[in-house]
Tab-separated table of C-alpha atoms in Angstrom:
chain	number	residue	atom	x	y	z
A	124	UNK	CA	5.561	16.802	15.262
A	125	UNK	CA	5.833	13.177	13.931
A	126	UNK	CA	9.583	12.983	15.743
A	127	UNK	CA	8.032	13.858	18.856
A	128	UNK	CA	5.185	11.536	18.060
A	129	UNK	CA	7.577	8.992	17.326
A	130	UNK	CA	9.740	9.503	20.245
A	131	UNK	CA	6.525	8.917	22.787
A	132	UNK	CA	5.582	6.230	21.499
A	133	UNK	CA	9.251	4.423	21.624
A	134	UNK	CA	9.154	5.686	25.639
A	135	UNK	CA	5.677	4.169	26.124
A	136	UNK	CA	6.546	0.992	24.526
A	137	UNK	CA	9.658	0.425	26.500
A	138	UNK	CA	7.362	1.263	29.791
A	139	UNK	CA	5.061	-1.093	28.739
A	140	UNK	CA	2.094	1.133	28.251
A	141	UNK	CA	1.516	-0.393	24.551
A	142	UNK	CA	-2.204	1.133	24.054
A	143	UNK	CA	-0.378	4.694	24.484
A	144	UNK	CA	2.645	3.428	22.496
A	145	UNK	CA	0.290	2.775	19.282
A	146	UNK	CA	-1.513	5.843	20.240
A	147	UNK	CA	1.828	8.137	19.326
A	148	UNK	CA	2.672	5.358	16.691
A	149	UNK	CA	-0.955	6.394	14.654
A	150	UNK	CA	0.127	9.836	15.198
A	151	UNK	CA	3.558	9.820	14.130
A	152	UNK	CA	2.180	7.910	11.091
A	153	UNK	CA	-0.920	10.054	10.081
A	154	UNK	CA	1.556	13.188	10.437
A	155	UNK	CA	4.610	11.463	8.258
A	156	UNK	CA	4.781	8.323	6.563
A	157	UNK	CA	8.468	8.130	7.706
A	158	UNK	CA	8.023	6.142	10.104
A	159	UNK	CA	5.336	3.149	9.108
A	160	UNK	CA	8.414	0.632	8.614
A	161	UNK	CA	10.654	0.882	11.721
A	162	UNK	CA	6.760	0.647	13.396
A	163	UNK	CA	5.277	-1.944	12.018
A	164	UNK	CA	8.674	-4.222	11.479
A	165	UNK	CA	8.653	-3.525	15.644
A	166	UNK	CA	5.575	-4.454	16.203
A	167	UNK	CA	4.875	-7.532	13.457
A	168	UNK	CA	8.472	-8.792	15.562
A	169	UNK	CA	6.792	-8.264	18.575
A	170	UNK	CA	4.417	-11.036	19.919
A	171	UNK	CA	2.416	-9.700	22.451
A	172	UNK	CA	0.889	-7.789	19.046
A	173	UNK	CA	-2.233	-9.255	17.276
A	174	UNK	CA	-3.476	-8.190	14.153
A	175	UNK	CA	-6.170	-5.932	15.380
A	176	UNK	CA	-3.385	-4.055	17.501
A	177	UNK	CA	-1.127	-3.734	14.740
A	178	UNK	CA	-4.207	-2.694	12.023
A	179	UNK	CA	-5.170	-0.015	14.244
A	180	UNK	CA	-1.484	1.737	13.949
A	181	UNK	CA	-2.332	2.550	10.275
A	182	UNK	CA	-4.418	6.071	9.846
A	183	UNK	CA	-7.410	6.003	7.396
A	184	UNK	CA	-5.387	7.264	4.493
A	185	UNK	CA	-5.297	5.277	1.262
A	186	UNK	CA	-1.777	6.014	0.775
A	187	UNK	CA	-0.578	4.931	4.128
A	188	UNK	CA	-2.480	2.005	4.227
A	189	UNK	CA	-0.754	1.024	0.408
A	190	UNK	CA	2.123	1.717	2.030
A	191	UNK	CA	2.347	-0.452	4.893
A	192	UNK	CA	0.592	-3.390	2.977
A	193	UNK	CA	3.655	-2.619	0.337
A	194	UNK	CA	6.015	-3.159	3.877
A	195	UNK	CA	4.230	-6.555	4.674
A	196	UNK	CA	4.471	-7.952	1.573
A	197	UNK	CA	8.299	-7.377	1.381
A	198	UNK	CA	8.923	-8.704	5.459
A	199	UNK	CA	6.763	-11.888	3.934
A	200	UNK	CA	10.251	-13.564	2.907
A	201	UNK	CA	11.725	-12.414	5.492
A	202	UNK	CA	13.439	-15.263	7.891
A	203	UNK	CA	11.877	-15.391	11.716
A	204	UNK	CA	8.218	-13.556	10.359
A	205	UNK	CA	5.045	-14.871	11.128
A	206	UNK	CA	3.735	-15.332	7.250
A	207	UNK	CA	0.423	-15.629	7.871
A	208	UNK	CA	0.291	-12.608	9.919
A	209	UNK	CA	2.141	-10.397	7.097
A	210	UNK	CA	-0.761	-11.729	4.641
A	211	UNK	CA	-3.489	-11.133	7.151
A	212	UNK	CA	-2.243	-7.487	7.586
A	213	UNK	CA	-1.604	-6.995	3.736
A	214	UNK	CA	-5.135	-8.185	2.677
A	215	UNK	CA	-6.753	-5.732	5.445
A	216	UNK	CA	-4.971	-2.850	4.289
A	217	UNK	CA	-5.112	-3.092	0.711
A	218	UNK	CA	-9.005	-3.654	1.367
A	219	UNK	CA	-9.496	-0.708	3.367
A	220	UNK	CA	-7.330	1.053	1.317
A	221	UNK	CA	-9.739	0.240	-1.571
A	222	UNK	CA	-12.492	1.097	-0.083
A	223	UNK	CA	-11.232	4.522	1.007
A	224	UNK	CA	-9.961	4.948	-2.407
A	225	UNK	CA	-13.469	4.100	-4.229
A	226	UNK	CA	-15.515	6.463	-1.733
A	227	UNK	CA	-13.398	9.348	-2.275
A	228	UNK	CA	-14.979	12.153	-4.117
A	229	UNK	CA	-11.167	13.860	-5.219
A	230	UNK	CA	-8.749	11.744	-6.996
A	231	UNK	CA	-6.254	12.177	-9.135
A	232	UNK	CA	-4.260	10.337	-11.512
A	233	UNK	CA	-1.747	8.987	-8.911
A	234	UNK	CA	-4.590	8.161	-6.245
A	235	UNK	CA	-6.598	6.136	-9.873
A	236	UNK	CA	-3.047	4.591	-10.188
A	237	UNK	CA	-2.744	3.539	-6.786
A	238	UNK	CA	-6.947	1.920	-6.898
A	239	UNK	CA	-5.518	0.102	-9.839
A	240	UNK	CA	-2.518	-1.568	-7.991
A	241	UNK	CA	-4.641	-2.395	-4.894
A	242	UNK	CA	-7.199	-4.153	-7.531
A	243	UNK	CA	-4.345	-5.640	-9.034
A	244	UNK	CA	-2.861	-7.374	-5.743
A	245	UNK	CA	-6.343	-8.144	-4.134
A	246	UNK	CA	-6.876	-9.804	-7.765
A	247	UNK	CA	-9.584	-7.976	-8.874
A	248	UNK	CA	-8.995	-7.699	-12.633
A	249	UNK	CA	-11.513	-6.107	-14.160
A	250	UNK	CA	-11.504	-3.008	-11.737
A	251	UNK	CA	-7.726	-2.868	-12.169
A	252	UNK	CA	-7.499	-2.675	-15.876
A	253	UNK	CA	-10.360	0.004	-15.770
A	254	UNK	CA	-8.507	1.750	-13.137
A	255	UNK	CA	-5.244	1.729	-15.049
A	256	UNK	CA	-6.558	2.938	-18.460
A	257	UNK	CA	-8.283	5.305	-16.691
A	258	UNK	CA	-4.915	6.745	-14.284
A	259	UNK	CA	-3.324	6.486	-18.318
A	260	UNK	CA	-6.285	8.640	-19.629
A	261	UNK	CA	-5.828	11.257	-17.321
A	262	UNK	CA	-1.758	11.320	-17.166
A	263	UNK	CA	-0.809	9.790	-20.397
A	264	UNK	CA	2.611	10.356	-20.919
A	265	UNK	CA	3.323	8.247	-17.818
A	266	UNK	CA	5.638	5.909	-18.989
A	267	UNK	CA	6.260	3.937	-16.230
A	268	UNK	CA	2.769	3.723	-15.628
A	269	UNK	CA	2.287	2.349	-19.047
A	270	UNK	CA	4.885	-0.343	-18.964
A	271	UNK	CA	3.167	-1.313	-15.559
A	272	UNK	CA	-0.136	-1.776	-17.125
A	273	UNK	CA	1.490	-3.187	-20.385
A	274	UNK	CA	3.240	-6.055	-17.921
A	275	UNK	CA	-0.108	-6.691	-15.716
A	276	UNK	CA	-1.712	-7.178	-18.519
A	277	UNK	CA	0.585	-9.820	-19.861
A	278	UNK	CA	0.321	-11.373	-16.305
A	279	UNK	CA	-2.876	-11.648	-16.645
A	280	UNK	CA	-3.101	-13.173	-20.360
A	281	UNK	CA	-4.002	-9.943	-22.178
A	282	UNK	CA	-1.165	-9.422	-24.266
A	283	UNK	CA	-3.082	-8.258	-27.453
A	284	UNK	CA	-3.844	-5.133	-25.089
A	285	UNK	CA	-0.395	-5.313	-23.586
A	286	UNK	CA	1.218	-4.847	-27.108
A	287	UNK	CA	-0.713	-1.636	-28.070
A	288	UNK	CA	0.720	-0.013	-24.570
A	289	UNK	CA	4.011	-1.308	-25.052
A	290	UNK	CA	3.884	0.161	-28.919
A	291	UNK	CA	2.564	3.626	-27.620
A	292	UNK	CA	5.750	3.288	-25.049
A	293	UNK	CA	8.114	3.586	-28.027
A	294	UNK	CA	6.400	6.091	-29.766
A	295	UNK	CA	7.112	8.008	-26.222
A	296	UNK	CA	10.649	7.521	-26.981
């Protein structure tokens, strides 16, 4: 179970035995997402921890890589944190999130919404406005996947396309 998983790998990390400690980390992750915060904010705090240790907590699983990228960008503010390792373990992340994402042969409107937000922070813009009118196509009475889109696309200078999302947003209403 991930509490049990969880639970070993707090033991083997107060022994000292840190390659079985992210073993039971990985584990506790790849069975419940529950736990990827109090994890990595313990191990990012933690300098004996490189990047490559702390990367290799994270299970190949688009959403749990998101996820933790999602966790490093908020600890970037964060006073005490090592910036430049938060970014490092973003960027990674959300790039082999991405990839996962774009060689998967099953998605569905959520896991096309989630490509488009990884596009969107690694700055890719073309993929991420195909990627949201595409999520938008599929499930389009999303509205707070519209009003997402509508305000990317204002970030990014595109408000004539903005303006016909944010107009289909109140006909929604």
């Amino acid at each position: 179970s991930p509490t049990v998983a969880y639970a070993s790998g707090e033991l083997e990390f107060d022994r000292g035995t840190f390659e079985q400690a992210t073993r039971f980390y990985r584990q506790a992750i790849a069975n419940s997402g529950t736990q990827i915060k109090p994890i990595v904010t313990k191990l990012v705090n933690d300098t004996r921890f490189s990047a490559p240790d702390i990367l290799q907590v994270i299970p190949a699983d688009s959403a749990r890589l998101y996820e933790a990228a999602q966790l490093s960008r908020r600890m970037i503010n964060q006073p005490g944190t090592d910036q430049r390792l938060l970014a490092q373990l973003e960027s990674t992340w959300l790039q082999h999130a991405l990839a996962l994402l774009k060689t998967s042969e099953q998605m569905d409107a959520e896991d096309i919404l989630r490509r488009a937000e990884i596009a969107n922070r690694l700055r890719l813009e073309s993929q991420a406005i195909a990627d949201y009118e595409l999520a938008l196509s599929l499930a389009p009475n999303q509205k707070a996947w519209r009003l997402q889109f509508a305000q990317y696309l204002i970030s990014i200078n595109k408000s004539q396309r903005a303006k016909f999302h944010l107009r289909q947003l109140v006909r929604m209403q």
